[in-house]
Amino acid sequence: MPETAPGRSPVAAPGGGSGLDAFIAGLPKAELHVHHVGSASPRIVSELAARHPDSKVPSDPAALAEYFTFRDFAHFIQVYLSVVDLVRDAEDVRLLTYEVARDMSRQAIRYAELTVTPYSSTRRGIPPQAFMEAIEDARKAAEAELGVVLRWCFDIPGEAGLESAEQTAQLAVDLRPEGLVSFGLGGPEIGVPRPQFKPFFDRARAAGLHSVPHAGEATGPQTVWDALNVLGAERIGHGTSSVQDPRLLDHLAEHRIPLEVCPTSNIATRVVPTMEEHPIRQMVEAGVLVTVNSDDPPMFGTDLNTEYAVAARLLELDRAGVADLARNAVHASFLDPAGKARLAAEIDAYTASFDGSGGAVPAARG
Ligand SMILES: [Zn+2]
């Protein structure tokens, strides 16, 4: 997938010695922490840019690859916002969503909970009902045509304040699309305390949505405690700083609250200084249920397969260990029990066939 990998992470150590990369590439996977606009690969951005020639974003693939080479974090934010600016009408939303699913199908991702920020689109003038129809149309087409099951997490863009929280909760509860399963909170953590969002999480949870805020990414373990105790978090987005508090790690392990770990993202945003210092091993050793995810994959020069390879290296996993990581994601997902059983069986069958055939890789769909 050259169009999604402008800079494969150098720490992924492709090859893996035992065909681990080939195993990962065909392994049926679930992804639980990945953002909608943040999944727009250069190929998708080029299609969106072609629809809006007045935009500053180049549509030529070579110029786009250059555009996607980030100088620093501020530049990353600038590029991210320029991609947000390309999503202007319901057709852009539909195209983006379906094409993200196509990129997922090429990585053998069978199920994804995509974090969508409807506020960014409705604020830009896309009518809420048209937005919901666009994502739902794309979801149904992706499932039927690509074999990728999508579900939504609607998240509050924390930097946009309480008004965005109010609107996101209202959109989630009043217009609730069929694929919506959870309610989240993203954006900066510093200066944006989690407890202020309690009323909105209360509303979403009362309507039956799961609570999955980002927490403990840019701030310390207290933010994770707040997410758990105040927002009723059932999974934690990142939770990187949890390792600073042994009591918190014990709590997460005891209550089986999964962490959505996104290794390359943590390096790109400088939450963790180097991959060697990534705390994923500490999390696993503390008994916490760890899932591996890609966050904003093309923007961080990664994809889910690369993140699995990174995790395999950091955790020293063989094929069985990598398959267990994939099972963790299925277990931690909000799929219904039948869907979980189906995907787990697919992972088992793939693992058995891979071992039996000496490493032949069934083609990923799409
Ligand atoms: Zn995220």
mmCIF file of C-alpha atoms and ligand atoms in Angstrom:
data_model
loop_
_atom_site.group_PDB
_atom_site.id
_atom_site.type_symbol
_atom_site.label_atom_id
_atom_site.label_comp_id
_atom_site.label_asym_id
_atom_site.label_seq_id
_atom_site.Cartn_x
_atom_site.Cartn_y
_atom_site.Cartn_z
ATOM 1 C CA MET A 1 0.000 0.000 0.000
ATOM 2 C CA PRO A 2 2.485 2.635 -1.072
ATOM 3 C CA GLU A 3 -0.204 5.304 -1.060
ATOM 4 C CA THR A 4 -0.749 4.937 2.679
ATOM 5 C CA ALA A 5 2.847 4.601 3.748
ATOM 6 C CA PRO A 6 4.923 7.660 2.894
ATOM 7 C CA GLY A 7 7.393 6.667 5.588
ATOM 8 C CA ARG A 8 7.191 3.158 6.999
ATOM 9 C CA SER A 9 8.288 3.332 10.555
ATOM 10 C CA PRO A 10 11.966 2.407 10.729
ATOM 11 C CA VAL A 11 11.349 0.553 13.994
ATOM 12 C CA ALA A 12 9.026 -1.971 12.390
ATOM 13 C CA ALA A 13 11.965 -4.100 11.272
ATOM 14 C CA PRO A 14 10.245 -5.521 8.175
ATOM 15 C CA GLY A 15 10.974 -9.150 7.533
ATOM 16 C CA GLY A 16 10.768 -10.211 11.123
ATOM 17 C CA GLY A 17 12.825 -13.326 10.442
ATOM 18 C CA SER A 18 9.879 -15.716 10.488
ATOM 19 C CA GLY A 19 7.596 -14.211 7.857
ATOM 20 C CA LEU A 20 5.855 -12.303 10.621
ATOM 21 C CA ASP A 21 5.069 -9.345 8.348
ATOM 22 C CA ALA A 22 3.398 -11.652 5.831
ATOM 23 C CA PHE A 23 1.426 -13.248 8.664
ATOM 24 C CA ILE A 24 0.320 -9.845 9.955
ATOM 25 C CA ALA A 25 -0.638 -8.646 6.466
ATOM 26 C CA GLY A 26 -3.212 -11.406 6.011
ATOM 27 C CA LEU A 27 -4.323 -11.701 9.639
ATOM 28 C CA PRO A 28 -7.991 -10.715 10.018
ATOM 29 C CA LYS A 29 -7.975 -7.717 12.322
ATOM 30 C CA ALA A 30 -10.214 -5.318 14.240
ATOM 31 C CA GLU A 31 -9.249 -1.721 14.836
ATOM 32 C CA LEU A 32 -10.676 0.223 17.767
ATOM 33 C CA HIS A 33 -8.878 3.567 17.699
ATOM 34 C CA VAL A 34 -8.709 5.231 14.317
ATOM 35 C CA HIS A 35 -9.990 8.642 13.251
ATOM 36 C CA HIS A 36 -12.187 9.333 10.239
ATOM 37 C CA VAL A 37 -10.491 12.394 8.711
ATOM 38 C CA GLY A 38 -7.161 11.218 10.155
ATOM 39 C CA SER A 39 -7.421 8.100 7.965
ATOM 40 C CA ALA A 40 -7.471 10.052 4.716
ATOM 41 C CA SER A 41 -4.527 8.625 2.787
ATOM 42 C CA PRO A 42 -2.798 10.720 0.102
ATOM 43 C CA ARG A 43 -4.853 8.766 -2.466
ATOM 44 C CA ILE A 44 -8.107 9.854 -0.762
ATOM 45 C CA VAL A 45 -6.922 13.414 -0.175
ATOM 46 C CA SER A 46 -6.055 13.643 -3.860
ATOM 47 C CA GLU A 47 -9.612 12.574 -4.771
ATOM 48 C CA LEU A 48 -11.088 15.122 -2.374
ATOM 49 C CA ALA A 49 -8.728 17.859 -3.594
ATOM 50 C CA ALA A 50 -9.752 17.142 -7.190
ATOM 51 C CA ARG A 51 -13.379 17.806 -6.163
ATOM 52 C CA HIS A 52 -12.355 21.185 -4.723
ATOM 53 C CA PRO A 53 -9.777 22.762 -7.057
ATOM 54 C CA ASP A 54 -9.813 26.022 -5.088
ATOM 55 C CA SER A 55 -8.219 24.292 -2.077
ATOM 56 C CA LYS A 56 -4.545 24.770 -1.164
ATOM 57 C CA VAL A 57 -4.042 21.006 -1.038
ATOM 58 C CA PRO A 58 -2.352 19.630 -4.171
ATOM 59 C CA SER A 59 -4.174 16.816 -6.013
ATOM 60 C CA ASP A 60 -1.097 15.603 -7.895
ATOM 61 C CA PRO A 61 0.195 12.442 -6.105
ATOM 62 C CA ALA A 62 3.882 13.468 -6.123
ATOM 63 C CA ALA A 63 3.147 16.936 -4.778
ATOM 64 C CA LEU A 64 0.853 15.363 -2.172
ATOM 65 C CA ALA A 65 3.553 12.992 -0.942
ATOM 66 C CA GLU A 66 5.724 16.054 -0.381
ATOM 67 C CA TYR A 67 2.811 17.833 1.318
ATOM 68 C CA PHE A 68 2.396 14.854 3.689
ATOM 69 C CA THR A 69 6.016 14.995 4.840
ATOM 70 C CA PHE A 70 5.650 16.707 8.178
ATOM 71 C CA ARG A 71 8.324 19.092 9.349
ATOM 72 C CA ASP A 72 7.049 19.209 12.936
ATOM 73 C CA PHE A 73 3.875 18.795 14.987
ATOM 74 C CA ALA A 74 2.573 22.273 14.132
ATOM 75 C CA HIS A 75 2.936 21.401 10.450
ATOM 76 C CA PHE A 76 1.050 18.145 11.064
ATOM 77 C CA ILE A 77 -1.855 20.091 12.618
ATOM 78 C CA GLN A 78 -1.833 22.502 9.679
ATOM 79 C CA VAL A 79 -2.032 19.639 7.164
ATOM 80 C CA TYR A 80 -4.697 17.869 9.245
ATOM 81 C CA LEU A 81 -6.859 21.003 9.259
ATOM 82 C CA SER A 82 -6.410 21.491 5.530
ATOM 83 C CA VAL A 83 -7.736 17.959 5.024
ATOM 84 C CA VAL A 84 -10.661 18.753 7.349
ATOM 85 C CA ASP A 85 -11.310 21.723 5.063
ATOM 86 C CA LEU A 86 -11.690 19.382 2.057
ATOM 87 C CA VAL A 87 -14.703 17.665 3.602
ATOM 88 C CA ARG A 88 -17.335 20.208 2.595
ATOM 89 C CA ASP A 89 -20.454 18.338 1.567
ATOM 90 C CA ALA A 90 -22.203 15.039 2.120
ATOM 91 C CA GLU A 91 -20.616 13.500 -0.988
ATOM 92 C CA ASP A 92 -17.134 14.267 0.436
ATOM 93 C CA VAL A 93 -18.155 12.514 3.654
ATOM 94 C CA ARG A 94 -19.440 9.486 1.778
ATOM 95 C CA LEU A 95 -16.338 9.283 -0.429
ATOM 96 C CA LEU A 96 -13.930 9.674 2.501
ATOM 97 C CA THR A 97 -15.697 7.023 4.577
ATOM 98 C CA TYR A 98 -15.965 4.427 1.817
ATOM 99 C CA GLU A 99 -12.370 4.950 0.669
ATOM 100 C CA VAL A 100 -11.072 4.651 4.242
ATOM 101 C CA ALA A 101 -12.831 1.271 4.362
ATOM 102 C CA ARG A 102 -11.146 0.327 1.079
ATOM 103 C CA ASP A 103 -7.719 1.082 2.592
ATOM 104 C CA MET A 104 -8.734 -1.034 5.601
ATOM 105 C CA SER A 105 -9.798 -3.972 3.425
ATOM 106 C CA ARG A 106 -6.320 -4.014 1.865
ATOM 107 C CA GLN A 107 -4.898 -4.639 5.343
ATOM 108 C CA ALA A 108 -7.334 -7.447 6.188
ATOM 109 C CA ILE A 109 -9.149 -5.197 8.673
ATOM 110 C CA ARG A 110 -12.567 -6.785 9.019
ATOM 111 C CA TYR A 111 -14.053 -4.527 11.671
ATOM 112 C CA ALA A 112 -13.322 -0.960 12.729
ATOM 113 C CA GLU A 113 -14.788 1.475 15.209
ATOM 114 C CA LEU A 114 -14.106 4.704 13.396
ATOM 115 C CA THR A 115 -13.939 7.858 15.502
ATOM 116 C CA VAL A 116 -16.009 10.465 13.726
ATOM 117 C CA THR A 117 -16.255 14.121 14.740
ATOM 118 C CA PRO A 118 -19.630 15.187 13.347
ATOM 119 C CA TYR A 119 -19.296 18.643 14.892
ATOM 120 C CA SER A 120 -16.462 19.535 12.474
ATOM 121 C CA SER A 121 -18.765 18.834 9.537
ATOM 122 C CA THR A 122 -22.044 20.236 10.805
ATOM 123 C CA ARG A 123 -20.267 23.424 11.883
ATOM 124 C CA ARG A 124 -19.051 23.750 8.298
ATOM 125 C CA GLY A 125 -22.657 23.714 7.115
ATOM 126 C CA ILE A 126 -23.221 20.075 6.189
ATOM 127 C CA PRO A 127 -26.794 19.383 7.372
ATOM 128 C CA PRO A 128 -26.702 16.840 10.235
ATOM 129 C CA GLN A 129 -29.202 14.503 8.574
ATOM 130 C CA ALA A 130 -27.205 14.510 5.324
ATOM 131 C CA PHE A 131 -24.023 13.785 7.259
ATOM 132 C CA MET A 132 -25.630 10.764 8.976
ATOM 133 C CA GLU A 133 -26.984 9.446 5.670
ATOM 134 C CA ALA A 134 -23.547 9.790 4.055
ATOM 135 C CA ILE A 135 -21.693 7.787 6.711
ATOM 136 C CA GLU A 136 -24.459 5.180 6.860
ATOM 137 C CA ASP A 137 -24.527 4.773 3.049
ATOM 138 C CA ALA A 138 -20.761 4.300 3.070
ATOM 139 C CA ARG A 139 -20.963 1.865 5.997
ATOM 140 C CA LYS A 140 -23.496 -0.355 4.246
ATOM 141 C CA ALA A 141 -21.583 -0.284 0.953
ATOM 142 C CA ALA A 142 -18.271 -1.039 2.712
ATOM 143 C CA GLU A 143 -19.770 -4.057 4.423
ATOM 144 C CA ALA A 144 -21.462 -5.400 1.293
ATOM 145 C CA GLU A 145 -18.693 -4.665 -1.218
ATOM 146 C CA LEU A 146 -15.450 -4.720 0.782
ATOM 147 C CA GLY A 147 -16.247 -7.034 3.697
ATOM 148 C CA VAL A 148 -15.365 -4.312 6.204
ATOM 149 C CA VAL A 149 -17.798 -3.812 9.083
ATOM 150 C CA LEU A 150 -17.754 -0.214 10.337
ATOM 151 C CA ARG A 151 -19.140 1.176 13.566
ATOM 152 C CA TRP A 152 -18.998 4.779 14.774
ATOM 153 C CA CYS A 153 -17.647 6.502 17.841
ATOM 154 C CA PHE A 154 -18.849 10.121 17.860
ATOM 155 C CA ASP A 155 -16.278 12.220 19.637
ATOM 156 C CA ILE A 156 -16.251 15.646 21.180
ATOM 157 C CA PRO A 157 -13.420 17.817 19.841
ATOM 158 C CA GLY A 158 -12.251 18.949 23.293
ATOM 159 C CA GLU A 159 -10.574 22.085 21.957
ATOM 160 C CA ALA A 160 -13.928 23.340 20.655
ATOM 161 C CA GLY A 161 -15.352 23.553 24.171
ATOM 162 C CA LEU A 162 -18.666 22.768 25.789
ATOM 163 C CA GLU A 163 -20.773 23.969 22.883
ATOM 164 C CA SER A 164 -19.240 21.257 20.699
ATOM 165 C CA ALA A 165 -19.881 18.745 23.482
ATOM 166 C CA GLU A 166 -23.541 19.773 23.661
ATOM 167 C CA GLN A 167 -23.952 19.454 19.894
ATOM 168 C CA THR A 168 -22.107 16.140 19.669
ATOM 169 C CA ALA A 169 -24.276 14.639 22.419
ATOM 170 C CA GLN A 170 -27.398 15.965 20.740
ATOM 171 C CA LEU A 171 -26.403 14.558 17.327
ATOM 172 C CA ALA A 172 -25.543 11.209 18.882
ATOM 173 C CA VAL A 173 -28.730 10.866 20.884
ATOM 174 C CA ASP A 174 -31.303 12.545 18.622
ATOM 175 C CA LEU A 175 -30.077 11.430 15.195
ATOM 176 C CA ARG A 176 -28.403 8.256 16.324
ATOM 177 C CA PRO A 177 -27.312 6.426 13.180
ATOM 178 C CA GLU A 178 -27.596 2.653 13.168
ATOM 179 C CA GLY A 179 -23.814 2.134 13.224
ATOM 180 C CA LEU A 180 -23.182 4.329 16.276
ATOM 181 C CA VAL A 181 -21.882 2.376 19.274
ATOM 182 C CA SER A 182 -19.874 4.765 21.396
ATOM 183 C CA PHE A 183 -19.153 8.286 22.550
ATOM 184 C CA GLY A 184 -15.658 9.770 22.804
ATOM 185 C CA LEU A 185 -13.585 12.802 23.616
ATOM 186 C CA GLY A 186 -10.481 13.901 21.709
ATOM 187 C CA GLY A 187 -8.366 16.986 21.185
ATOM 188 C CA PRO A 188 -5.836 18.418 23.603
ATOM 189 C CA GLU A 189 -5.836 17.246 27.232
ATOM 190 C CA ILE A 190 -3.714 20.021 28.705
ATOM 191 C CA GLY A 191 -6.059 22.774 29.854
ATOM 192 C CA VAL A 192 -9.127 20.711 28.920
ATOM 193 C CA PRO A 193 -10.087 18.827 32.110
ATOM 194 C CA ARG A 194 -12.182 15.712 31.474
ATOM 195 C CA PRO A 195 -14.729 16.196 34.325
ATOM 196 C CA GLN A 196 -16.395 19.182 32.597
ATOM 197 C CA PHE A 197 -17.741 16.743 29.978
ATOM 198 C CA LYS A 198 -19.628 14.613 32.499
ATOM 199 C CA PRO A 199 -23.168 15.780 31.612
ATOM 200 C CA PHE A 200 -22.641 14.931 27.933
ATOM 201 C CA PHE A 201 -21.236 11.495 28.677
ATOM 202 C CA ASP A 202 -24.115 10.912 31.092
ATOM 203 C CA ARG A 203 -26.588 11.651 28.295
ATOM 204 C CA ALA A 204 -24.822 9.448 25.769
ATOM 205 C CA ARG A 205 -24.498 6.581 28.252
ATOM 206 C CA ALA A 206 -28.141 6.875 29.262
ATOM 207 C CA ALA A 207 -28.953 6.395 25.558
ATOM 208 C CA GLY A 208 -26.962 3.157 25.589
ATOM 209 C CA LEU A 209 -23.716 4.353 24.023
ATOM 210 C CA HIS A 210 -20.367 3.086 25.314
ATOM 211 C CA SER A 211 -17.891 5.557 26.811
ATOM 212 C CA VAL A 212 -14.431 5.666 25.174
ATOM 213 C CA PRO A 213 -12.638 8.963 25.871
ATOM 214 C CA HIS A 214 -9.011 9.669 25.037
ATOM 215 C CA ALA A 215 -7.146 10.045 28.340
ATOM 216 C CA GLY A 216 -3.626 9.938 29.710
ATOM 217 C CA GLU A 217 -2.042 10.650 26.350
ATOM 218 C CA ALA A 218 -0.612 14.139 26.927
ATOM 219 C CA THR A 219 -1.311 14.298 30.675
ATOM 220 C CA GLY A 220 -0.772 12.073 33.693
ATOM 221 C CA PRO A 221 -2.675 9.171 35.236
ATOM 222 C CA GLN A 222 -5.172 11.416 37.025
ATOM 223 C CA THR A 223 -6.788 12.084 33.642
ATOM 224 C CA VAL A 224 -7.330 8.343 33.234
ATOM 225 C CA TRP A 225 -8.869 8.142 36.716
ATOM 226 C CA ASP A 226 -11.181 11.030 35.758
ATOM 227 C CA ALA A 227 -12.144 9.264 32.535
ATOM 228 C CA LEU A 228 -12.983 6.124 34.522
ATOM 229 C CA ASN A 229 -14.665 7.670 37.548
ATOM 230 C CA VAL A 230 -16.371 10.701 36.020
ATOM 231 C CA LEU A 231 -16.986 9.765 32.367
ATOM 232 C CA GLY A 232 -17.596 6.050 32.945
ATOM 233 C CA ALA A 233 -14.896 5.019 30.455
ATOM 234 C CA GLU A 234 -15.156 1.392 29.323
ATOM 235 C CA ARG A 235 -11.974 1.614 27.253
ATOM 236 C CA ILE A 236 -9.261 4.237 27.329
ATOM 237 C CA GLY A 237 -7.907 5.965 24.224
ATOM 238 C CA HIS A 238 -4.112 5.755 24.621
ATOM 239 C CA GLY A 239 -3.834 5.779 28.443
ATOM 240 C CA THR A 240 -0.085 5.958 27.946
ATOM 241 C CA SER A 241 0.616 7.609 31.302
ATOM 242 C CA SER A 242 -1.233 4.866 33.212
ATOM 243 C CA VAL A 243 2.124 3.185 33.747
ATOM 244 C CA GLN A 244 3.095 6.016 36.085
ATOM 245 C CA ASP A 245 0.543 4.767 38.616
ATOM 246 C CA PRO A 246 0.789 1.097 39.653
ATOM 247 C CA ARG A 247 -2.583 1.326 41.414
ATOM 248 C CA LEU A 248 -4.174 2.471 38.143
ATOM 249 C CA LEU A 249 -2.565 -0.379 36.191
ATOM 250 C CA ASP A 250 -3.941 -2.827 38.770
ATOM 251 C CA HIS A 251 -7.378 -1.237 38.467
ATOM 252 C CA LEU A 252 -7.355 -1.464 34.653
ATOM 253 C CA ALA A 253 -6.221 -5.092 34.817
ATOM 254 C CA GLU A 254 -8.693 -6.101 37.519
ATOM 255 C CA HIS A 255 -11.684 -4.499 35.808
ATOM 256 C CA ARG A 256 -10.598 -5.625 32.330
ATOM 257 C CA ILE A 257 -10.631 -2.074 30.976
ATOM 258 C CA PRO A 258 -8.724 -2.205 27.693
ATOM 259 C CA LEU A 259 -6.201 0.358 26.536
ATOM 260 C CA GLU A 260 -6.176 1.465 22.906
ATOM 261 C CA VAL A 261 -2.442 1.726 22.318
ATOM 262 C CA CYS A 262 -1.158 3.539 19.205
ATOM 263 C CA PRO A 263 2.656 3.248 19.321
ATOM 264 C CA THR A 264 3.726 5.284 16.278
ATOM 265 C CA SER A 265 1.251 8.054 17.109
ATOM 266 C CA ASN A 266 2.807 8.336 20.582
ATOM 267 C CA ILE A 267 6.238 8.893 19.037
ATOM 268 C CA ALA A 268 4.929 11.315 16.387
ATOM 269 C CA THR A 269 3.201 13.463 19.001
ATOM 270 C CA ARG A 270 6.188 13.102 21.360
ATOM 271 C CA VAL A 271 4.104 11.608 24.155
ATOM 272 C CA VAL A 272 6.854 8.969 24.313
ATOM 273 C CA PRO A 273 10.406 10.048 23.383
ATOM 274 C CA THR A 274 11.536 6.899 21.553
ATOM 275 C CA MET A 275 9.938 3.596 20.609
ATOM 276 C CA GLU A 276 12.383 1.784 22.894
ATOM 277 C CA GLU A 277 10.819 3.683 25.800
ATOM 278 C CA HIS A 278 7.227 2.867 24.850
ATOM 279 C CA PRO A 279 5.405 1.496 27.913
ATOM 280 C CA ILE A 280 3.370 -1.168 26.069
ATOM 281 C CA ARG A 281 5.425 -3.932 27.661
ATOM 282 C CA GLN A 282 4.796 -2.600 31.150
ATOM 283 C CA MET A 283 1.062 -2.504 30.399
ATOM 284 C CA VAL A 284 1.020 -6.111 29.225
ATOM 285 C CA GLU A 285 3.159 -7.297 32.128
ATOM 286 C CA ALA A 286 0.740 -5.616 34.547
ATOM 287 C CA GLY A 287 -2.026 -7.778 33.079
ATOM 288 C CA VAL A 288 -3.828 -4.963 31.251
ATOM 289 C CA LEU A 289 -5.782 -5.893 28.122
ATOM 290 C CA VAL A 290 -3.826 -4.107 25.393
ATOM 291 C CA THR A 291 -5.115 -3.477 21.880
ATOM 292 C CA VAL A 292 -2.958 -2.091 19.077
ATOM 293 C CA ASN A 293 -4.269 0.662 16.813
ATOM 294 C CA SER A 294 -3.129 3.241 14.272
ATOM 295 C CA ASP A 295 -4.901 6.515 15.330
ATOM 296 C CA ASP A 296 -4.312 8.782 12.253
ATOM 297 C CA PRO A 297 -2.375 6.280 10.133
ATOM 298 C CA PRO A 298 -1.369 8.096 6.908
ATOM 299 C CA MET A 299 -0.617 11.260 8.853
ATOM 300 C CA PHE A 300 1.807 9.365 11.080
ATOM 301 C CA GLY A 301 3.275 7.426 8.144
ATOM 302 C CA THR A 302 1.890 4.140 9.405
ATOM 303 C CA ASP A 303 -0.943 1.647 9.056
ATOM 304 C CA LEU A 304 -2.372 -1.034 11.316
ATOM 305 C CA ASN A 305 -0.088 -3.756 9.919
ATOM 306 C CA THR A 306 2.943 -1.618 10.743
ATOM 307 C CA GLU A 307 1.623 -1.027 14.276
ATOM 308 C CA TYR A 308 1.245 -4.796 14.762
ATOM 309 C CA ALA A 309 4.835 -5.267 13.575
ATOM 310 C CA VAL A 310 6.020 -2.573 16.002
ATOM 311 C CA ALA A 311 4.115 -4.175 18.879
ATOM 312 C CA ALA A 312 5.433 -7.621 17.955
ATOM 313 C CA ARG A 313 8.973 -6.308 18.159
ATOM 314 C CA LEU A 314 8.470 -4.438 21.446
ATOM 315 C CA LEU A 315 6.684 -7.393 23.042
ATOM 316 C CA GLU A 316 8.856 -10.039 21.358
ATOM 317 C CA LEU A 317 5.824 -11.835 19.960
ATOM 318 C CA ASP A 318 5.734 -14.789 17.612
ATOM 319 C CA ARG A 319 2.785 -15.570 15.316
ATOM 320 C CA ALA A 320 0.705 -16.953 18.178
ATOM 321 C CA GLY A 321 1.355 -13.812 20.211
ATOM 322 C CA VAL A 322 0.386 -11.569 17.318
ATOM 323 C CA ALA A 323 -2.813 -13.565 16.797
ATOM 324 C CA ASP A 324 -3.574 -13.025 20.505
ATOM 325 C CA LEU A 325 -3.206 -9.258 19.988
ATOM 326 C CA ALA A 326 -5.791 -9.491 17.208
ATOM 327 C CA ARG A 327 -8.062 -11.504 19.539
ATOM 328 C CA ASN A 328 -7.686 -8.815 22.218
ATOM 329 C CA ALA A 329 -9.148 -6.246 19.826
ATOM 330 C CA VAL A 330 -12.095 -8.487 19.001
ATOM 331 C CA HIS A 331 -12.703 -9.089 22.695
ATOM 332 C CA ALA A 332 -12.466 -5.363 23.540
ATOM 333 C CA SER A 333 -14.702 -4.305 20.652
ATOM 334 C CA PHE A 334 -18.384 -3.404 20.829
ATOM 335 C CA LEU A 335 -19.305 -6.017 18.239
ATOM 336 C CA ASP A 336 -22.278 -8.176 19.175
ATOM 337 C CA PRO A 337 -21.419 -11.655 20.539
ATOM 338 C CA ALA A 338 -22.149 -13.409 17.224
ATOM 339 C CA GLY A 339 -19.916 -10.971 15.346
ATOM 340 C CA LYS A 340 -17.128 -11.444 17.893
ATOM 341 C CA ALA A 341 -17.387 -15.224 17.603
ATOM 342 C CA ARG A 342 -17.263 -15.028 13.799
ATOM 343 C CA LEU A 343 -14.192 -12.810 13.712
ATOM 344 C CA ALA A 344 -12.400 -14.841 16.396
ATOM 345 C CA ALA A 345 -13.089 -18.010 14.380
ATOM 346 C CA GLU A 346 -11.689 -16.306 11.294
ATOM 347 C CA ILE A 347 -8.485 -15.456 13.194
ATOM 348 C CA ASP A 348 -8.216 -19.079 14.399
ATOM 349 C CA ALA A 349 -8.748 -20.479 10.904
ATOM 350 C CA TYR A 350 -6.239 -18.097 9.370
ATOM 351 C CA THR A 351 -3.616 -18.891 12.013
ATOM 352 C CA ALA A 352 -4.124 -22.638 11.553
ATOM 353 C CA SER A 353 -3.995 -22.416 7.760
ATOM 354 C CA PHE A 354 -0.911 -20.197 7.842
ATOM 355 C CA ASP A 355 0.910 -22.660 10.090
ATOM 356 C CA GLY A 356 -0.301 -25.637 8.055
ATOM 357 C CA SER A 357 0.726 -24.211 4.702
ATOM 358 C CA GLY A 358 4.160 -23.076 5.814
ATOM 359 C CA GLY A 359 3.239 -19.445 5.442
ATOM 360 C CA ALA A 360 1.033 -19.059 2.377
ATOM 361 C CA VAL A 361 -0.938 -15.861 2.756
ATOM 362 C CA PRO A 362 -4.583 -15.785 1.785
ATOM 363 C CA ALA A 363 -5.122 -12.580 -0.153
ATOM 364 C CA ALA A 364 -6.592 -9.677 1.783
ATOM 365 C CA ARG A 365 -9.899 -8.591 0.313
ATOM 366 C CA GLY A 366 -10.339 -5.414 -1.697
HETATM 367 ZN ZN ZN B 1 -6.976 9.315 18.780
#
